[in-house]
Short mmCIF file of C-alpha atoms in Angstrom, two decimals:
data_model
loop_
_atom_site.label_atom_id
_atom_site.label_comp_id
_atom_site.label_asym_id
_atom_site.label_seq_id
_atom_site.Cartn_x
_atom_site.Cartn_y
_atom_site.Cartn_z
CA UNK A 1 82.12 132.59 -90.98
CA UNK A 2 78.67 133.19 -89.47
CA UNK A 3 79.08 130.52 -86.83
CA UNK A 4 82.32 132.11 -85.67
CA UNK A 5 80.72 135.52 -85.26
CA UNK A 6 77.85 133.86 -83.43
CA UNK A 7 79.93 131.92 -80.96
CA UNK A 8 83.10 133.89 -80.37
CA UNK A 9 81.56 137.12 -78.98
CA UNK A 10 79.36 135.13 -76.63
CA UNK A 11 82.35 133.12 -75.42
CA UNK A 12 84.34 136.33 -75.01
CA UNK A 13 81.65 137.95 -72.89
CA UNK A 14 81.40 134.91 -70.65
CA UNK A 15 85.12 134.17 -70.25
CA UNK A 16 87.80 136.77 -69.43
CA UNK A 17 91.14 136.64 -71.21
CA UNK A 18 93.74 134.24 -69.79
CA UNK A 19 95.85 137.16 -68.53
CA UNK A 20 92.87 138.59 -66.65
CA UNK A 21 92.25 135.20 -65.05
CA UNK A 22 95.92 135.03 -64.08
CA UNK A 23 95.76 138.48 -62.50
CA UNK A 24 92.84 137.42 -60.30
CA UNK A 25 94.77 134.28 -59.37
CA UNK A 26 97.58 136.60 -58.26
CA UNK A 27 95.12 138.59 -56.13
CA UNK A 28 93.92 135.38 -54.51
CA UNK A 29 97.51 134.22 -53.97
CA UNK A 30 98.41 137.53 -52.31
CA UNK A 31 95.41 137.28 -49.98
CA UNK A 32 96.29 133.68 -49.15
CA UNK A 33 99.75 134.75 -47.96
CA UNK A 34 98.01 136.85 -45.26
CA UNK A 35 95.96 133.88 -44.09
CA UNK A 36 97.97 130.70 -44.61
CA UNK A 37 101.26 130.24 -42.74
CA UNK A 38 104.45 129.14 -44.45
CA UNK A 39 106.01 125.73 -43.99
CA UNK A 40 108.86 123.48 -45.03
CA UNK A 41 109.45 119.84 -45.99
CA UNK A 42 112.44 117.59 -45.68
CA UNK A 43 113.73 116.24 -48.98
CA UNK A 44 115.71 113.26 -50.19
CA UNK A 45 117.40 112.46 -53.48
CA UNK A 46 115.59 110.28 -56.00
CA UNK A 47 117.00 106.83 -56.74
CA UNK A 48 118.87 108.07 -59.79
CA UNK A 49 120.02 111.20 -57.96
CA UNK A 50 118.52 113.50 -60.61
CA UNK A 51 116.15 115.43 -58.34
CA UNK A 52 115.05 116.08 -54.78
CA UNK A 53 111.77 114.50 -53.65
CA UNK A 54 109.53 115.63 -50.81
CA UNK A 55 109.38 113.29 -47.82
CA UNK A 56 105.83 112.66 -46.62
CA UNK A 57 105.19 113.41 -42.95
CA UNK A 58 108.04 115.91 -42.57
CA UNK A 59 106.04 119.14 -42.94
CA UNK A 60 106.77 121.79 -40.33
CA UNK A 61 105.08 125.17 -39.96
CA UNK A 62 107.43 128.14 -39.81
CA UNK A 63 106.86 131.23 -37.70
CA UNK A 64 107.40 134.35 -39.82
CA UNK A 65 105.67 137.56 -40.88
CA UNK A 66 102.66 136.66 -43.00
CA UNK A 67 101.49 138.46 -46.09
CA UNK A 68 103.28 140.02 -49.05
CA UNK A 69 103.38 143.83 -49.36
CA UNK A 70 101.88 145.66 -52.32
CA UNK A 71 105.35 146.66 -53.50
CA UNK A 72 108.83 145.64 -52.41
CA UNK A 73 112.05 147.52 -53.17
CA UNK A 74 115.37 145.91 -53.95
CA UNK A 75 113.95 143.09 -56.05
CA UNK A 76 111.76 141.93 -53.20
CA UNK A 77 108.62 139.83 -53.21
CA UNK A 78 105.60 142.15 -53.50
CA UNK A 79 102.22 142.00 -55.19
CA UNK A 80 103.16 144.35 -58.02
CA UNK A 81 106.62 142.77 -58.32
CA UNK A 82 105.26 139.38 -59.36
CA UNK A 83 105.30 139.96 -63.13
CA UNK A 84 108.92 141.10 -63.40
CA UNK A 85 110.21 138.70 -60.77
CA UNK A 86 108.47 135.80 -62.48
CA UNK A 87 109.75 136.68 -65.94
CA UNK A 88 113.40 136.97 -64.83
CA UNK A 89 113.45 134.07 -62.37
CA UNK A 90 115.48 130.92 -62.81
CA UNK A 91 118.23 130.34 -65.34
CA UNK A 92 118.74 128.88 -68.80
CA UNK A 93 118.15 125.37 -67.48
CA UNK A 94 114.50 125.85 -66.55
CA UNK A 95 111.60 127.98 -65.44
CA UNK A 96 111.03 130.73 -66.05
CA UNK A 97 113.61 132.50 -68.19
CA UNK A 98 114.95 129.32 -69.77
CA UNK A 99 111.48 128.09 -70.69
CA UNK A 100 110.46 131.52 -72.00
CA UNK A 101 113.48 131.73 -74.30
CA UNK A 102 112.95 128.13 -75.37
CA UNK A 103 109.36 128.92 -76.41
CA UNK A 104 110.33 132.05 -78.33
CA UNK A 105 113.32 130.54 -80.16
CA UNK A 106 111.51 127.30 -80.98
CA UNK A 107 108.44 129.24 -82.08
CA UNK A 108 110.59 131.35 -84.37
CA UNK A 109 112.21 128.27 -85.89
CA UNK A 110 108.84 126.66 -86.58
CA UNK A 111 107.67 129.99 -87.98
CA UNK A 112 110.33 129.65 -90.69
CA UNK A 113 109.31 126.06 -91.41
CA UNK A 114 105.65 127.01 -91.79
CA UNK A 115 106.42 130.11 -93.88
CA UNK A 116 108.29 128.01 -96.46
CA UNK A 117 104.98 126.31 -97.20
CA UNK A 118 106.61 122.86 -97.32
CA UNK A 119 104.17 121.27 -94.87
CA UNK A 120 101.21 122.97 -96.53
CA UNK A 121 102.36 121.87 -99.99
CA UNK A 122 102.83 118.32 -98.78
CA UNK A 123 99.29 118.20 -97.45
CA UNK A 124 97.92 119.76 -100.63
CA UNK A 125 99.72 117.09 -102.65
CA UNK A 126 98.31 114.43 -100.35
CA UNK A 127 94.81 115.84 -100.74
CA UNK A 128 95.05 115.70 -104.53
CA UNK A 129 96.32 112.13 -104.44
CA UNK A 130 93.92 110.96 -101.75
CA UNK A 131 90.89 112.36 -103.55
CA UNK A 132 91.41 109.58 -106.07
CA UNK A 133 91.68 106.99 -103.29
CA UNK A 134 88.68 107.95 -101.21
CA UNK A 135 88.91 105.05 -98.76
CA UNK A 136 92.35 106.20 -97.65
CA UNK A 137 91.50 109.90 -97.60
CA UNK A 138 90.21 110.26 -94.04
CA UNK A 139 92.59 107.71 -92.40
CA UNK A 140 95.74 109.20 -93.94
CA UNK A 141 94.79 112.80 -93.11
CA UNK A 142 93.67 111.93 -89.56
CA UNK A 143 96.96 110.18 -88.77
CA UNK A 144 98.96 112.98 -90.40
CA UNK A 145 97.27 115.74 -88.38
CA UNK A 146 97.54 113.69 -85.19
CA UNK A 147 101.24 113.28 -85.86
CA UNK A 148 101.53 117.04 -86.36
CA UNK A 149 99.98 117.62 -82.94
CA UNK A 150 102.33 115.10 -81.34
CA UNK A 151 105.60 116.25 -82.94
CA UNK A 152 105.34 120.05 -82.99
CA UNK A 153 102.10 120.96 -81.25
CA UNK A 154 100.06 121.65 -84.37
CA UNK A 155 96.81 123.37 -83.41
CA UNK A 156 96.08 126.82 -84.78
CA UNK A 157 97.23 125.67 -88.24
CA UNK A 158 94.16 123.43 -88.37
CA UNK A 159 92.03 126.50 -89.12
CA UNK A 160 93.79 127.06 -92.45
CA UNK A 161 93.46 123.41 -93.38
CA UNK A 162 89.76 123.48 -92.50
CA UNK A 163 89.39 126.17 -95.16
CA UNK A 164 91.25 124.00 -97.68
CA UNK A 165 89.54 120.72 -96.85
CA UNK A 166 85.92 121.76 -96.32
CA UNK A 167 84.98 122.04 -100.04
CA UNK A 168 86.73 118.75 -100.78
CA UNK A 169 85.00 117.01 -97.88
CA UNK A 170 81.66 118.24 -99.14
CA UNK A 171 82.56 117.08 -102.65
CA UNK A 172 83.18 113.63 -101.21
CA UNK A 173 79.81 113.71 -99.44
CA UNK A 174 81.02 114.52 -95.92
CA UNK A 175 79.90 117.37 -93.67
CA UNK A 176 81.68 120.04 -91.67
CA UNK A 177 81.85 117.89 -88.54
CA UNK A 178 84.11 115.44 -90.36
CA UNK A 179 86.32 118.30 -91.51
CA UNK A 180 86.85 119.50 -87.93
CA UNK A 181 87.41 115.93 -86.69
CA UNK A 182 90.06 115.18 -89.32
CA UNK A 183 91.93 118.44 -88.73
CA UNK A 184 91.56 120.04 -85.29
CA UNK A 185 90.41 117.05 -83.21
CA UNK A 186 93.16 114.89 -84.69
CA UNK A 187 95.80 117.47 -83.73
CA UNK A 188 94.52 117.56 -80.15
CA UNK A 189 94.65 113.79 -79.85
CA UNK A 190 98.28 113.98 -80.93
CA UNK A 191 98.88 116.93 -78.60
CA UNK A 192 97.44 115.06 -75.60
CA UNK A 193 99.46 111.88 -76.14
CA UNK A 194 102.67 113.43 -77.44
CA UNK A 195 106.05 112.01 -76.53
CA UNK A 196 108.07 115.05 -77.68
CA UNK A 197 105.91 118.16 -78.23
CA UNK A 198 108.32 120.98 -77.26
CA UNK A 199 105.48 123.27 -76.13
CA UNK A 200 103.74 120.89 -73.71
CA UNK A 201 105.31 117.63 -72.60
CA UNK A 202 108.90 118.92 -72.79
CA UNK A 203 108.07 121.99 -70.68
CA UNK A 204 106.04 119.96 -68.18
CA UNK A 205 108.82 117.40 -67.80
CA UNK A 206 111.36 120.17 -67.36
CA UNK A 207 109.37 121.84 -64.58
CA UNK A 208 108.67 118.48 -62.92
CA UNK A 209 112.41 117.67 -63.12
CA UNK A 210 111.70 114.57 -65.16
CA UNK A 211 114.22 113.68 -67.91
CA UNK A 212 113.08 115.13 -71.24
CA UNK A 213 111.49 112.63 -73.63
CA UNK A 214 111.49 109.97 -70.89
CA UNK A 215 108.55 107.60 -71.03
CA UNK A 216 108.38 108.03 -74.80
CA UNK A 217 107.67 104.34 -75.44
CA UNK A 218 104.52 104.38 -73.31
CA UNK A 219 103.38 107.66 -74.85
CA UNK A 220 103.92 106.42 -78.41
CA UNK A 221 101.70 103.46 -77.53
CA UNK A 222 99.08 105.86 -76.13
CA UNK A 223 99.27 107.98 -79.28
CA UNK A 224 98.66 104.90 -81.42
CA UNK A 225 95.69 103.74 -79.35
CA UNK A 226 93.98 107.14 -79.00
CA UNK A 227 94.59 108.00 -82.66
CA UNK A 228 93.06 104.69 -83.67
CA UNK A 229 90.03 105.32 -81.42
CA UNK A 230 89.58 108.81 -82.87
CA UNK A 231 89.90 107.53 -86.40
CA UNK A 232 87.38 104.72 -85.77
CA UNK A 233 84.85 107.20 -84.36
CA UNK A 234 85.39 109.55 -87.32
CA UNK A 235 85.08 106.78 -89.90
CA UNK A 236 81.91 105.43 -88.31
CA UNK A 237 80.29 108.87 -88.25
CA UNK A 238 81.45 109.51 -91.81
CA UNK A 239 79.85 106.26 -92.99
CA UNK A 240 76.57 107.13 -91.27
CA UNK A 241 76.34 110.67 -92.65
CA UNK A 242 77.99 110.40 -96.06
CA UNK A 243 75.85 111.70 -98.92
CA UNK A 244 75.72 109.58 -102.04
CA UNK A 245 74.14 112.18 -104.31
CA UNK A 246 77.36 114.09 -105.00
CA UNK A 247 79.80 113.74 -107.87
CA UNK A 248 83.36 114.70 -106.95
CA UNK A 249 84.21 115.25 -110.62
CA UNK A 250 81.57 117.97 -110.84
CA UNK A 251 82.92 119.87 -107.81
CA UNK A 252 85.46 122.64 -107.75
CA UNK A 253 88.09 121.67 -105.20
CA UNK A 254 89.83 124.24 -103.05
CA UNK A 255 93.26 122.75 -103.74
CA UNK A 256 95.10 125.18 -105.96
CA UNK A 257 96.53 123.23 -108.94
CA UNK A 258 99.45 125.66 -109.04
CA UNK A 259 100.53 124.49 -105.58
CA UNK A 260 103.03 121.70 -106.19
CA UNK A 261 105.24 119.60 -103.97
CA UNK A 262 108.76 120.30 -105.24
CA UNK A 263 112.31 119.22 -104.51
CA UNK A 264 112.65 122.25 -102.21
CA UNK A 265 109.70 121.01 -100.14
CA UNK A 266 111.21 117.52 -100.01
CA UNK A 267 114.55 118.94 -98.85
CA UNK A 268 112.90 121.03 -96.12
CA UNK A 269 110.88 118.08 -94.78
CA UNK A 270 113.98 115.89 -94.88
CA UNK A 271 115.91 118.45 -92.81
CA UNK A 272 112.96 118.75 -90.42
CA UNK A 273 112.89 114.96 -89.94
CA UNK A 274 116.67 114.81 -89.52
CA UNK A 275 116.59 117.44 -86.75
CA UNK A 276 113.84 115.56 -84.91
CA UNK A 277 116.00 112.42 -85.05
CA UNK A 278 119.01 114.48 -83.89
CA UNK A 279 117.04 115.82 -80.91
CA UNK A 280 115.86 112.35 -79.89
CA UNK A 281 119.43 111.03 -80.16
CA UNK A 282 120.80 113.98 -78.19
CA UNK A 283 118.29 113.68 -75.36
CA UNK A 284 118.57 109.91 -75.06
CA UNK A 285 122.33 109.49 -75.53
CA UNK A 286 123.86 112.86 -74.64
CA UNK A 287 121.52 114.17 -71.97
CA UNK A 288 120.52 117.25 -73.96
CA UNK A 289 118.17 119.58 -72.09
CA UNK A 290 116.35 122.86 -72.75
CA UNK A 291 119.40 124.91 -73.90
CA UNK A 292 120.58 122.23 -76.34
CA UNK A 293 117.11 121.47 -77.72
CA UNK A 294 116.40 125.17 -78.27
CA UNK A 295 119.71 125.46 -80.12
CA UNK A 296 118.90 122.39 -82.22
CA UNK A 297 115.58 123.88 -83.27
CA UNK A 298 117.32 127.18 -84.02
CA UNK A 299 119.80 125.27 -86.19
CA UNK A 300 116.83 123.74 -88.00
CA UNK A 301 115.38 127.19 -88.63
CA UNK A 302 118.69 128.50 -89.99
CA UNK A 303 119.31 125.54 -92.31
CA UNK A 304 115.73 125.43 -93.59
CA UNK A 305 115.84 129.20 -94.04
CA UNK A 306 119.00 128.83 -96.14
CA UNK A 307 117.38 126.12 -98.26
CA UNK A 308 114.33 128.35 -98.76
CA UNK A 309 116.57 131.22 -99.88
CA UNK A 310 118.62 129.05 -102.26
CA UNK A 311 115.42 127.51 -103.62
CA UNK A 312 113.97 131.00 -104.08
CA UNK A 313 111.08 130.12 -101.80
CA UNK A 314 111.79 133.02 -99.43
CA UNK A 315 114.03 136.06 -99.46
CA UNK A 316 116.53 136.56 -96.65
CA UNK A 317 114.31 139.26 -95.15
CA UNK A 318 111.28 136.99 -95.34
CA UNK A 319 113.16 134.34 -93.37
CA UNK A 320 113.87 136.94 -90.69
CA UNK A 321 110.23 138.08 -90.70
CA UNK A 322 109.03 134.47 -90.44
CA UNK A 323 111.25 133.89 -87.40
CA UNK A 324 109.96 137.06 -85.75
CA UNK A 325 106.34 136.20 -86.51
CA UNK A 326 106.74 132.68 -85.15
CA UNK A 327 108.15 134.10 -81.93
CA UNK A 328 105.39 136.72 -81.77
CA UNK A 329 102.72 134.05 -82.12
CA UNK A 330 104.05 132.31 -79.01
CA UNK A 331 104.76 135.46 -77.00
CA UNK A 332 101.47 135.17 -75.04
CA UNK A 333 102.38 131.61 -74.03
CA UNK A 334 105.86 132.75 -73.00
CA UNK A 335 104.42 135.59 -70.91
CA UNK A 336 102.01 133.23 -69.20
CA UNK A 337 104.93 131.01 -68.21
CA UNK A 338 106.68 133.97 -66.59
CA UNK A 339 103.56 135.28 -64.86
CA UNK A 340 102.73 131.80 -63.58
CA UNK A 341 106.22 131.60 -62.09
CA UNK A 342 105.56 134.98 -60.47
CA UNK A 343 102.57 133.48 -58.66
CA UNK A 344 104.76 130.68 -57.32
CA UNK A 345 107.30 133.28 -56.13
CA UNK A 346 104.51 135.28 -54.49
CA UNK A 347 103.56 132.18 -52.50
CA UNK A 348 107.13 131.83 -51.29
CA UNK A 349 108.72 129.79 -54.05
CA UNK A 350 108.81 126.12 -54.91
CA UNK A 351 111.81 125.06 -52.83
CA UNK A 352 110.35 122.50 -50.38
CA UNK A 353 113.12 123.13 -47.84
CA UNK A 354 112.50 126.90 -47.74
CA UNK A 355 109.48 128.43 -45.98
CA UNK A 356 106.60 129.00 -48.38
CA UNK A 357 102.82 129.06 -48.42
CA UNK A 358 102.96 126.65 -51.36
CA UNK A 359 104.44 124.02 -49.04
CA UNK A 360 101.52 124.47 -46.67
CA UNK A 361 99.04 124.13 -49.54
CA UNK A 362 100.83 120.94 -50.61
CA UNK A 363 100.68 119.60 -47.06
CA UNK A 364 96.94 120.24 -46.82
CA UNK A 365 96.30 118.76 -50.26
CA UNK A 366 98.26 115.64 -49.41
CA UNK A 367 96.43 115.35 -46.08
CA UNK A 368 93.13 115.50 -47.96
CA UNK A 369 94.31 112.71 -50.23
CA UNK A 370 95.96 110.69 -47.47
CA UNK A 371 93.20 108.11 -47.47
CA UNK A 372 93.22 107.74 -51.24
CA UNK A 373 95.06 105.09 -53.14
CA UNK A 374 97.72 106.09 -55.65
CA UNK A 375 95.30 105.20 -58.45
CA UNK A 376 92.60 107.55 -57.11
CA UNK A 377 95.16 110.32 -56.62
CA UNK A 378 96.31 109.98 -60.23
CA UNK A 379 92.72 110.20 -61.49
CA UNK A 380 92.17 113.27 -59.29
CA UNK A 381 95.17 114.93 -60.97
CA UNK A 382 93.65 114.18 -64.38
CA UNK A 383 90.30 115.69 -63.38
CA UNK A 384 91.99 118.76 -61.91
CA UNK A 385 93.99 119.42 -65.08
CA UNK A 386 90.90 118.88 -67.26
CA UNK A 387 88.88 121.45 -65.31
CA UNK A 388 91.78 123.90 -65.12
CA UNK A 389 92.19 123.84 -68.90
CA UNK A 390 88.85 125.62 -69.24
CA UNK A 391 90.47 128.72 -67.74
CA UNK A 392 94.02 128.48 -69.14
CA UNK A 393 93.90 126.69 -72.48
CA UNK A 394 97.57 127.37 -73.31
CA UNK A 395 99.48 124.11 -72.89
CA UNK A 396 102.78 125.71 -71.88
CA UNK A 397 100.98 128.21 -69.65
CA UNK A 398 99.03 125.50 -67.86
CA UNK A 399 102.21 123.47 -67.38
CA UNK A 400 103.97 126.47 -65.84
CA UNK A 401 101.06 127.20 -63.52
CA UNK A 402 100.11 123.70 -62.36
CA UNK A 403 103.25 121.54 -62.49
CA UNK A 404 105.04 123.34 -59.60
CA UNK A 405 102.11 122.16 -57.45
CA UNK A 406 101.30 118.81 -59.04
CA UNK A 407 104.87 117.46 -59.30
CA UNK A 408 105.68 117.66 -55.56
CA UNK A 409 102.11 116.61 -54.74
CA UNK A 410 102.84 113.43 -56.67
CA UNK A 411 105.74 112.76 -54.27
CA UNK A 412 103.42 113.09 -51.30
CA UNK A 413 100.53 110.94 -52.54
CA UNK A 414 102.69 108.11 -53.82
CA UNK A 415 102.68 108.49 -57.59
CA UNK A 416 105.57 109.30 -59.88
CA UNK A 417 106.16 112.74 -61.34
CA UNK A 418 105.94 111.10 -64.76
CA UNK A 419 102.32 110.25 -63.94
CA UNK A 420 101.72 113.87 -62.93
CA UNK A 421 103.04 115.00 -66.34
CA UNK A 422 100.78 112.44 -68.03
CA UNK A 423 97.76 113.81 -66.12
CA UNK A 424 98.63 117.29 -67.38
CA UNK A 425 98.92 116.10 -70.98
CA UNK A 426 95.67 114.17 -71.11
CA UNK A 427 93.69 116.73 -69.13
CA UNK A 428 94.99 119.65 -71.17
CA UNK A 429 94.75 118.12 -74.64
CA UNK A 430 91.40 116.37 -74.76
CA UNK A 431 89.29 119.12 -73.20
CA UNK A 432 90.57 121.43 -75.95
CA UNK A 433 88.09 119.78 -78.30
CA UNK A 434 85.09 121.21 -76.44
CA UNK A 435 86.03 124.29 -74.39
CA UNK A 436 84.79 127.61 -75.87
CA UNK A 437 87.96 129.34 -74.64
CA UNK A 438 90.03 127.57 -77.32
CA UNK A 439 90.52 130.05 -80.15
CA UNK A 440 91.59 127.26 -82.50
CA UNK A 441 88.40 125.28 -81.91
CA UNK A 442 86.17 128.32 -82.36
CA UNK A 443 88.07 129.24 -85.52
CA UNK A 444 87.62 125.78 -87.04
CA UNK A 445 83.94 125.74 -86.13
CA UNK A 446 83.55 129.14 -87.74
CA UNK A 447 85.11 127.94 -90.99
CA UNK A 448 82.87 124.87 -91.02
CA UNK A 449 79.81 127.00 -90.08
CA UNK A 450 79.05 124.91 -87.01
CA UNK A 451 77.47 126.48 -83.95
CA UNK A 452 79.37 125.68 -80.75
CA UNK A 453 76.29 124.23 -79.03
CA UNK A 454 75.69 121.95 -82.02
CA UNK A 455 79.31 120.87 -81.78
CA UNK A 456 78.90 120.08 -78.07
CA UNK A 457 75.88 117.88 -78.81
CA UNK A 458 77.94 116.01 -81.39
CA UNK A 459 81.29 115.70 -79.63
CA UNK A 460 80.40 115.12 -75.97
CA UNK A 461 80.02 111.35 -76.35
CA UNK A 462 83.42 111.12 -77.99
CA UNK A 463 84.95 113.31 -75.26
CA UNK A 464 83.45 111.06 -72.58
CA UNK A 465 85.01 108.09 -74.36
CA UNK A 466 88.40 109.82 -74.40
CA UNK A 467 88.14 110.72 -70.72
CA UNK A 468 87.17 107.15 -69.80
CA UNK A 469 90.21 105.90 -71.69
CA UNK A 470 92.30 108.57 -69.96
CA UNK A 471 91.16 107.36 -66.54
CA UNK A 472 92.07 103.81 -67.56
CA UNK A 473 95.44 105.12 -68.77
CA UNK A 474 96.18 106.84 -65.45
CA UNK A 475 95.29 103.70 -63.50
CA UNK A 476 97.44 101.59 -65.80
CA UNK A 477 100.35 104.04 -65.54
CA UNK A 478 100.31 103.79 -61.75
CA UNK A 479 99.97 100.00 -61.88
CA UNK A 480 103.04 99.55 -64.11
CA UNK A 481 105.12 102.07 -62.18
CA UNK A 482 105.31 104.56 -65.07
#
């Protein structure tokens, strides 16, 4: 863990915590309200009637008192009111309270799934089997971890699997870089191209008022392409660096032989898969939204918890503790969503027909981009999200903070809100593999004993490749009317 102790304190000294950054953003937002006037836009219904779109060229400045007070009574809009007002704003159908509860309940449900050990046992069983089929070892694990990132936002769990896989990778002649690529980097590729991750794409689509899970076909294609590119890069590097002077039979593997994949594990994974299918069916055919999806995940947690109790995997109290811990793990992300909404409220809200400073900012941003083509505007959104991720690496937090601005901006510059969501996904996910503010990355590097600067020297070419493909993806998305 020497690399972790070497890198993490340095990164901590250089970068404030995400909540500190948010607080300074609030300060800036409050100052802006004293300088920038409020304005309004005219709106019109989208073709399918599902949302209101901003109409370009209809901005009007509104004469009103400028500047928010330090504190406002009666539930008013003041600087020190932003946290509470943001956390309680909205309703169960969206930001902020609906999204916050969705994150906590879904996090608790996944906490139960992870605590049963079914996913861990399945991977352990795969490791034991794959160690005897070395050529399939890296491809199967890479695709599996990428799928984990795409389906349920797997990220922090990669640290534990780095611990498990590192000795085995070394026994096979591979180094720590390969271990991090197969685990953490694979999850981030899945995260960035996900079609259903409840903690990123679902939240971003909800805030952007885009139907949940819409555009899944295009995203599944992206996942396949980017996963294949990542796997090809990993396999090529593995072939170039593989040691041939090791004997796997003489190595002590970290896979515990007592860890077995049992009928209980199979039942849990079957239920997990069934719920995912149920959610997809519900969203596509029944119009399920945040309340229904949260309830479906909660159902999954209850049923899997019952199976774990019957199978003597967990006690009833342990199921409860697992739910609480899963919710606790995602509490920071939930708080960021609420605080980000508070910033939007401080700026006057995100209703384009009501006076707000945010409307004026949108007007100026669209004026700046007025000479740009839709393709250039889409690429700009990608670059913006990539840079912003350095400061707020939480996917759900970044969605809550940036989508209220980027979604209506998409209306004004001539691209779809679906493209704006795609820019968020790609910009958020891929930069996670290099930014020192990602706790998961630093943790994996620490396990593999890789210095962050050494990692940067290794991974930057691959990141540039991913970003080039992302730019091509954004251009293609605009071209096909995604």
